[in-house]
XYZ file of C-alpha atoms in Angstrom:
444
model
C 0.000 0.000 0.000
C 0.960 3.337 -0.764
C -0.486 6.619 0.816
C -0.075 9.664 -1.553
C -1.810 13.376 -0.944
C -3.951 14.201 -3.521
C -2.942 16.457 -6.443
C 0.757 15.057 -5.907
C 3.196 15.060 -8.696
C 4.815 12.946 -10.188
C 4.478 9.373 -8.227
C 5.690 6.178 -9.428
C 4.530 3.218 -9.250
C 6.453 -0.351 -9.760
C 6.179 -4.146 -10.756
C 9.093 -5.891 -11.225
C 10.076 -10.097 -11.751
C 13.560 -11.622 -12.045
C 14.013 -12.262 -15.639
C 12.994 -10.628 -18.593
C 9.196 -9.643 -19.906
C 8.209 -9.025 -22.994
C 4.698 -7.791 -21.688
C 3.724 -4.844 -19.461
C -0.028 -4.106 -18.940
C -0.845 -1.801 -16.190
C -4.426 -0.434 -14.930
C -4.750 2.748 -12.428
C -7.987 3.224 -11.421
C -9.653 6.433 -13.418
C -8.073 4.823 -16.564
C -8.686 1.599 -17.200
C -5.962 -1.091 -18.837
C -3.608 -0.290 -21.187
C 0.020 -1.373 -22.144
C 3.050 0.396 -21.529
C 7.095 0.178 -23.252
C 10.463 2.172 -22.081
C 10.714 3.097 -26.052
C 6.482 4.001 -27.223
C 4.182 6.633 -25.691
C 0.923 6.093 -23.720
C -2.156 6.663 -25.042
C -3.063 8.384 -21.479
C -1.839 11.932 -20.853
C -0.474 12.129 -17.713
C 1.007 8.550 -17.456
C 4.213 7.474 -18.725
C 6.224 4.143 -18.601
C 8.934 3.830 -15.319
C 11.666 1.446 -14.837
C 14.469 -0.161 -15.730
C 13.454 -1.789 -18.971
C 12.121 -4.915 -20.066
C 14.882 -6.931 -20.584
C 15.076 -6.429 -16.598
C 11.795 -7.688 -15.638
C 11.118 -4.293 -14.809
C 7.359 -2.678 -15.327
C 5.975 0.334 -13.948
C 3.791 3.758 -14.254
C 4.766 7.508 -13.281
C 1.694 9.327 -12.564
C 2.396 13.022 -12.864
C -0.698 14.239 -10.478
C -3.045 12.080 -8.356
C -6.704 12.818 -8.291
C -9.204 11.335 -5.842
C -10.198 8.934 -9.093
C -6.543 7.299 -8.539
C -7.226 5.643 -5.391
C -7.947 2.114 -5.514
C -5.478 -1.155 -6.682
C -2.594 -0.234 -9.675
C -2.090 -4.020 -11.168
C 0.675 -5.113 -13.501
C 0.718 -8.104 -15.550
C 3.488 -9.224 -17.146
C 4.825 -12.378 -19.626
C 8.191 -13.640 -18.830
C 9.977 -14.098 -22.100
C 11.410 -17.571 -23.091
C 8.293 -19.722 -22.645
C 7.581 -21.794 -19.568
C 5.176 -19.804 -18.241
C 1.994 -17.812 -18.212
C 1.424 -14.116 -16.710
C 2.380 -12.755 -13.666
C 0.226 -10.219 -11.846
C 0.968 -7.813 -9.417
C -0.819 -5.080 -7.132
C -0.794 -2.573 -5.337
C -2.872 -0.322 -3.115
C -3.072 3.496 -4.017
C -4.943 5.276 -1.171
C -5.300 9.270 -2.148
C -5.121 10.991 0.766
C -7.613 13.888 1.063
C -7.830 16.335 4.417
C -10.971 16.388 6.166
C -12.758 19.628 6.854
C -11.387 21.989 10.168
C -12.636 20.464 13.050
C -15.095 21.511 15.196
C -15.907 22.037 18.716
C -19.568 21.257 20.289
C -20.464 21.927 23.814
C -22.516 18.486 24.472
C -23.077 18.903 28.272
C -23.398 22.376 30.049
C -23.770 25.775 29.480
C -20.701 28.380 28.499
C -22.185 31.196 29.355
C -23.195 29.770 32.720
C -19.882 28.176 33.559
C -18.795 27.920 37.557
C -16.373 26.628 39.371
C -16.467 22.594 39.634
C -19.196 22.151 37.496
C -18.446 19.493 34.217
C -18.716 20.292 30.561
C -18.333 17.931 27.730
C -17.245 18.680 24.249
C -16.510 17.504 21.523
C -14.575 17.751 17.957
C -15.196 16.588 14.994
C -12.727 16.176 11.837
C -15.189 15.110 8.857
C -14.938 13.637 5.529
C -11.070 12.963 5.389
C -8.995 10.010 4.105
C -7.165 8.576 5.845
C -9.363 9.752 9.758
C -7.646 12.620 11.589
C -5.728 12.170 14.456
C -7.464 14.549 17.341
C -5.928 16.336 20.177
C -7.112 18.828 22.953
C -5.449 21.678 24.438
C -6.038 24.557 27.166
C -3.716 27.266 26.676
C -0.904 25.120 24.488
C -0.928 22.627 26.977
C -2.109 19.441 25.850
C -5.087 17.818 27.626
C -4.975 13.829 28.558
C -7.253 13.668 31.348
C -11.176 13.236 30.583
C -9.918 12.806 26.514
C -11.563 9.740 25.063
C -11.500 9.312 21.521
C -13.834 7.075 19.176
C -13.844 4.926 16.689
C -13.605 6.894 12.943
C -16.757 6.415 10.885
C -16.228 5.574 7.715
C -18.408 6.347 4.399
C -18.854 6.735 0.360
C -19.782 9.070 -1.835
C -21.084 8.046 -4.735
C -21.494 11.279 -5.997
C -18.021 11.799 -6.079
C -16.579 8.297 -5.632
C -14.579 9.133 -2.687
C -14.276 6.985 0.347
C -13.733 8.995 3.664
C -13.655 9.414 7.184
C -15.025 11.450 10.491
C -12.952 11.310 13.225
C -14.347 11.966 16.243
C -12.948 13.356 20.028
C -14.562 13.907 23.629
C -13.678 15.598 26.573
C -14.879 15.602 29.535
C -13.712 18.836 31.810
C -14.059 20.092 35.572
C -13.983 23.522 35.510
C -11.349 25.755 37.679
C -11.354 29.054 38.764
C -7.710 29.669 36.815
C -9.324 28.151 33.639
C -11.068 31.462 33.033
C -10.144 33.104 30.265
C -7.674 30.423 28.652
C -8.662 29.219 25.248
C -9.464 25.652 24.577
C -7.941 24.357 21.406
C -9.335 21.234 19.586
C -6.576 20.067 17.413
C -6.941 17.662 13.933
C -3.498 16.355 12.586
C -3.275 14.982 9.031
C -0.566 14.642 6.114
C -3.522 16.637 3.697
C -3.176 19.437 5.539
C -0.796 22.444 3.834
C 0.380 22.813 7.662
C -0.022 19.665 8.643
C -2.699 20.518 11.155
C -5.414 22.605 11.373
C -7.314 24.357 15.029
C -10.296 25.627 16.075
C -10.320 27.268 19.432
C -12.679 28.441 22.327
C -12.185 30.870 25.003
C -13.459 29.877 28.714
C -15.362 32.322 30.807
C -15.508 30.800 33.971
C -17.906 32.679 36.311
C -16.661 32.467 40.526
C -17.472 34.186 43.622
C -14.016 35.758 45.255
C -11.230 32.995 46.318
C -9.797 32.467 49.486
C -7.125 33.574 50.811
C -4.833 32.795 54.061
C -4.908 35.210 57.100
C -3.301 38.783 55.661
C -0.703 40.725 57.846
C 0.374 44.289 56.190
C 4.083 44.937 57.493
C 6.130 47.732 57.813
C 3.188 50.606 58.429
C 4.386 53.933 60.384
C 2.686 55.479 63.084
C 0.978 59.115 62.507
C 1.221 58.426 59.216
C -1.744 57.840 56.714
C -1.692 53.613 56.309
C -2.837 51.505 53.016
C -3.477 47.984 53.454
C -4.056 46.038 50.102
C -4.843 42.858 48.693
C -5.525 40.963 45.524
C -8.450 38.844 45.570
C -9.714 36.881 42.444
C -13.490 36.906 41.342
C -15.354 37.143 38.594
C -17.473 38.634 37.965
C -16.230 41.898 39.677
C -16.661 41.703 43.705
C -18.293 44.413 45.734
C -16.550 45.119 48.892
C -16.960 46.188 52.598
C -14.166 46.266 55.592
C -15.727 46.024 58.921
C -13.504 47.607 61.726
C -14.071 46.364 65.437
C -17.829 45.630 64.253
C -17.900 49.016 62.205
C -18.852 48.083 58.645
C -17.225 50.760 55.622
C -18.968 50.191 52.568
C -16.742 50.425 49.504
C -16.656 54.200 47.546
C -16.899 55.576 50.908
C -15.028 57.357 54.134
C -15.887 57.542 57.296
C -13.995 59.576 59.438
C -10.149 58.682 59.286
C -11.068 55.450 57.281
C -11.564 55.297 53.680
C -12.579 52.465 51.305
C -11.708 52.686 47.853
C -13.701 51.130 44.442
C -11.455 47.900 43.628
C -8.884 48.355 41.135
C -8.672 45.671 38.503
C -5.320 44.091 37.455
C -6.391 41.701 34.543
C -7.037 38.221 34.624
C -10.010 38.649 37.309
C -7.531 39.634 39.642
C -8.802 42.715 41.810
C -6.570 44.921 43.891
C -8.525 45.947 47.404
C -7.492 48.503 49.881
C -8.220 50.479 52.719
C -6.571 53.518 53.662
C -6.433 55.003 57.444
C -5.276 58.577 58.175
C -3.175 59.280 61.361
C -1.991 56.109 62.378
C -2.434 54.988 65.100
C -1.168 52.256 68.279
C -5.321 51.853 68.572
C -5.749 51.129 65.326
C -2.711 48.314 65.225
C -4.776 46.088 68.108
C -8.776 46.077 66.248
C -9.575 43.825 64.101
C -10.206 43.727 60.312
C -12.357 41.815 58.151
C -12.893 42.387 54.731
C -16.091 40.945 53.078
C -16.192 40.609 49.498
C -19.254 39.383 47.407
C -20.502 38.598 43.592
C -23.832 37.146 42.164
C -21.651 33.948 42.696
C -20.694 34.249 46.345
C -19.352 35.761 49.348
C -15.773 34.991 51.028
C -14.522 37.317 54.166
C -10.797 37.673 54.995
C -9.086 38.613 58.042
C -6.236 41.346 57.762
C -4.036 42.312 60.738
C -1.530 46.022 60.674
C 1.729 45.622 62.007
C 3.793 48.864 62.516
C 7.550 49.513 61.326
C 8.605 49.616 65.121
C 7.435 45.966 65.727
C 9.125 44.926 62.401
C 12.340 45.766 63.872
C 11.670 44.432 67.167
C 10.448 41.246 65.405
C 14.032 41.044 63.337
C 16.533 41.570 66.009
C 14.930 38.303 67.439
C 14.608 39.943 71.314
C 11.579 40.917 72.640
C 10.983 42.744 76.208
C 10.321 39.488 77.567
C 13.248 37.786 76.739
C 15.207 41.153 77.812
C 13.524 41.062 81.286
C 14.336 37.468 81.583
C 18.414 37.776 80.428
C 18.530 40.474 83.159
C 16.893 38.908 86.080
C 19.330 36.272 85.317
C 22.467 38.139 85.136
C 21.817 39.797 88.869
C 21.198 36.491 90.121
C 24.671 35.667 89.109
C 25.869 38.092 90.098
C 24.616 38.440 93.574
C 25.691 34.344 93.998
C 29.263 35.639 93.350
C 29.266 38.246 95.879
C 27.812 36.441 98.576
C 30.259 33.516 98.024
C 33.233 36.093 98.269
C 32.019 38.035 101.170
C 31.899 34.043 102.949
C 35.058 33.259 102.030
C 36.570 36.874 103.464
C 34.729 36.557 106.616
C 35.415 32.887 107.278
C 31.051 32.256 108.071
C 31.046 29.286 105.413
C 33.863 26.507 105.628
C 35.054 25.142 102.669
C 37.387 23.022 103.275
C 37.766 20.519 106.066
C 40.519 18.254 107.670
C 43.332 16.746 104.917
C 45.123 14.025 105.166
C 47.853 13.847 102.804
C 48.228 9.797 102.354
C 50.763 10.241 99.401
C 53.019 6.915 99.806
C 56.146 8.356 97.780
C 59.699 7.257 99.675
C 59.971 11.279 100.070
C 56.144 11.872 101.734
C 55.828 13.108 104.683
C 52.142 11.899 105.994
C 50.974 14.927 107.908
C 47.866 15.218 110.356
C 46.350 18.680 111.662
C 46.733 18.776 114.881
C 43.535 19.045 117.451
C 43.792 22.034 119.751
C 44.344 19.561 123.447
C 47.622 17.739 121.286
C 49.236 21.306 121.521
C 48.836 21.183 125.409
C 50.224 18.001 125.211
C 53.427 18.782 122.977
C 53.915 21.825 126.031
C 54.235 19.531 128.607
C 57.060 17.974 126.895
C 59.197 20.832 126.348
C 58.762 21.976 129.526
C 59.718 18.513 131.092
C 62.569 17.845 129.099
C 63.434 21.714 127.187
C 67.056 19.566 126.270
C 65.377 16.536 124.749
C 65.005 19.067 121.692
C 68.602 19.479 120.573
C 70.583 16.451 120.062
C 74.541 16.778 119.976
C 75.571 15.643 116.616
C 79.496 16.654 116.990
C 79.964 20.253 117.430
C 76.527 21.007 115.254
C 72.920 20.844 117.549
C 70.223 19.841 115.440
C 66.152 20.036 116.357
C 65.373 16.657 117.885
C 62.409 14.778 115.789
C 60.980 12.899 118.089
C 61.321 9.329 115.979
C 60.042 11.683 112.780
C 60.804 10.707 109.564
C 63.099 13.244 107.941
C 64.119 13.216 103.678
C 63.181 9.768 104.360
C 65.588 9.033 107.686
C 64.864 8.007 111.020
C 66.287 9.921 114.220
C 66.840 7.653 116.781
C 65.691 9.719 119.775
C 68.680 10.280 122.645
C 68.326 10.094 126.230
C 68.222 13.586 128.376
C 70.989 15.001 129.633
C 70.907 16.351 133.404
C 73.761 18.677 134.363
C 74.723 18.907 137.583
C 73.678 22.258 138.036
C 70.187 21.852 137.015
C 67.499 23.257 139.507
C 64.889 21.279 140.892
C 61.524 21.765 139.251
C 58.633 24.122 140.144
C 55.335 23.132 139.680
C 52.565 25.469 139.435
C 48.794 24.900 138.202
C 49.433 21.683 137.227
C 52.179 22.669 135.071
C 56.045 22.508 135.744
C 58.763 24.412 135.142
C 62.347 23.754 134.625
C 65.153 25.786 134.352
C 68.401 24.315 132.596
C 72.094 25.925 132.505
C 74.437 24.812 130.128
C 77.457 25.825 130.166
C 78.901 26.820 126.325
């Protein structure tokens, strides 16, 4: 089979066998049979003999514009030379390709001038009377459509009138409608190799009817005090919304002012987008703590939305990421410190709070001395002794007199303790309170 567009030039057709022919008869549909030769002319203007000659088996037809009439089977028949034989036939298919006409859109379910938000329309396209069917696509905005697309099964038909053999392809689509689908155009697109562009469109626009959209909680930043304030925002509705603010349970129609507040008509920005404001004179700290509501309606419905001021001065205070609270706090925390310090000094300097008790150094090195504070009745004790015996500490050691130790350890030594020594002209003792007293001379 071969597809050709219809009026193209020059197409050739050809039947070929592997040894030679003396015989080529061809028929094209809108001419009948007739015979055809590399070296004689046809007897049909516009059809000439193509290939490579007999003597190669070769027979074939250049047609030098296709009409509708051509479409249909080209056979060949041709005798193979040298006996042995009879004819061979050949075929082939010759489908003229014609374009159908532009498609078109219906609306099957729904009304467009009527259209809402979330309610479903069906269309659908139709590329008639083409050969071969049209290939349909659907597209909002340039962006092709595959949801809801379901296409169906191309009818075929005659015309006798004209001979031709064609077909309707047919496409549905089945749409919810969004709010942001207003105004974008829905294309219904037909693709086919007839076409001079290859394709050919046919387009609708959308007008989507919605009351305003919601929107989040608004805060306006950055407004200064004494000054006159704007607060804006863009709302989305179509068709255009009437507005009113209502201030701490004041309602301010729109077009009006009242006082220091004034409402504005809403300005529109294209697309259904609206730009909303209210405007207050003299700023001020009052104004930043009421609340606002804005209330806008349409034939299609009412939405409110809450707005909230904020001045420049809390901006700032907002940024540096501090508030008074957290300032109070860092403070009260600093002259707690603070006054923990002191009183821990002033205890130390006055000796009211002990920090340290009684040590006992238990280091076993051969040089360690192990050393034990003394209580207050061992001192009494240690008196005694040098008053007993005053000589017991000084021991003779040569001509040198060294501190006795009393058995001590000293750098690691032992000092064997030596007896007293009584000279002759030692005084008797005196005792008094308990206590005695001696008196030694020694001579030098």
């Amino acid at each position: 089979m071969v597809t050709v567009v219809e009026n193209q030039e020059n197409v050739n057709l050809h039947c070929r066998i592997g040894r030679p022919t003396g015989l080529c008869l061809i028929q094209v549909p809108g001419y009948g049979q007739f015979s055809l030769s590399p070296n004689d002319a046809t007897q049909h203007p516009g059809l000439k003999y193509y290939g490579e000659g007999y003597e190669r088996g070769s027979c074939g037809v250049t047609i030098e514009r296709v009409t509708v009439e051509n479409a249909g089977n080209m056979t060949c028949v041709l005798l193979p030379t040298g006996g042995g034989g009879g004819t061979l036939t050949g075929s082939i298919e010759i489908v003229v390709a014609f374009p159908p006409v532009p498609p078109q859109i219906e609306v099957k379910s729904g009304n467009l001038d009527q259209v809402q938000v979330d309610s479903r329309l069906e269309f659908e396209c139709v590329a008639a009377r083409g050969n071969p069917a049209a290939n349909i696509s659907w597209f909002l905005d340039n962006e092709q459509i595959y949801q809801g697309v379901r296409p169906i099964e191309p009818e075929e038909n005659f015309d006798e009138a004209s001979g031709k053999r064609y077909f309707t392809a047919v496409s549905t689509l089945t749409h919810t409608v969004r709010a942001e689908d207003n105004g974008k155009r829905l294309t219904c697109q037909a693709e086919h190799l007839a076409y001079p562009d290859g394709v050919s469109r046919t387009d609708l626009v959308l007008s989507v009817n919605f009351q305003p959209q919601a929107l989040p909680d608004q805060t306006i930043y950055g407004l200064q005090l004494g000054r006159t304030a704007t607060a804006s925002l863009v709302i989305k509705a179509n068709p255009p919304p009437t507005i009113m603010w209502n201030i701490d349970g004041i309602d301010h129609h729109q077009g009006a002012e009242n006082g220091r507040y004034a409402v504005p008509n809403p300005e529109a920005l294209g697309n259904n987008r609206y730009n909303v404001t209210l405007t207050i004179a003299g700023l001020t700290l009052e104004d930043l703590s009421k609340t606002y509501t804005l209330r806008a309606s349409n034939s299609f419905g009412v939405e409110e939305y809450r707005v909230m001021l904020r001045s420049q001065d809390e901006v700032i205070n907002e940024s540096s990421g501090v508030g008074i609270g957290e300032i109070v706090g860092l403070v009260l925390a600093v002259l707690i410190v603070l006054t923990a310090v002191a009183l821990i000094l002033v205890a130390r300097a006055t000796g009211r709070w002990c920090f340290r008790g009684a040590s006992l150094n238990t280091d076993i090195n051969p040089d360690s001395e192990a050393q034990i504070t003394p209580h207050p009745h061992d001192d009494e004790i240690d008196e005694k002794l040098q008053t007993q015996d005053p000589a017991a500490h000084f021991v003779d050691e040569g001509d040198e007199k060294h501190p006795a130790t009393n058995g001590k350890h000293e750098n690691g030594k032992q000092t064997k303790p030596q007896p007293p020594t009584v000279p002759s002209g030692a005084a008797g003792g005196k005792q008094e309170n308990g206590k005695t007293e001696s008196k030694t001379n020694t001579s030098v």
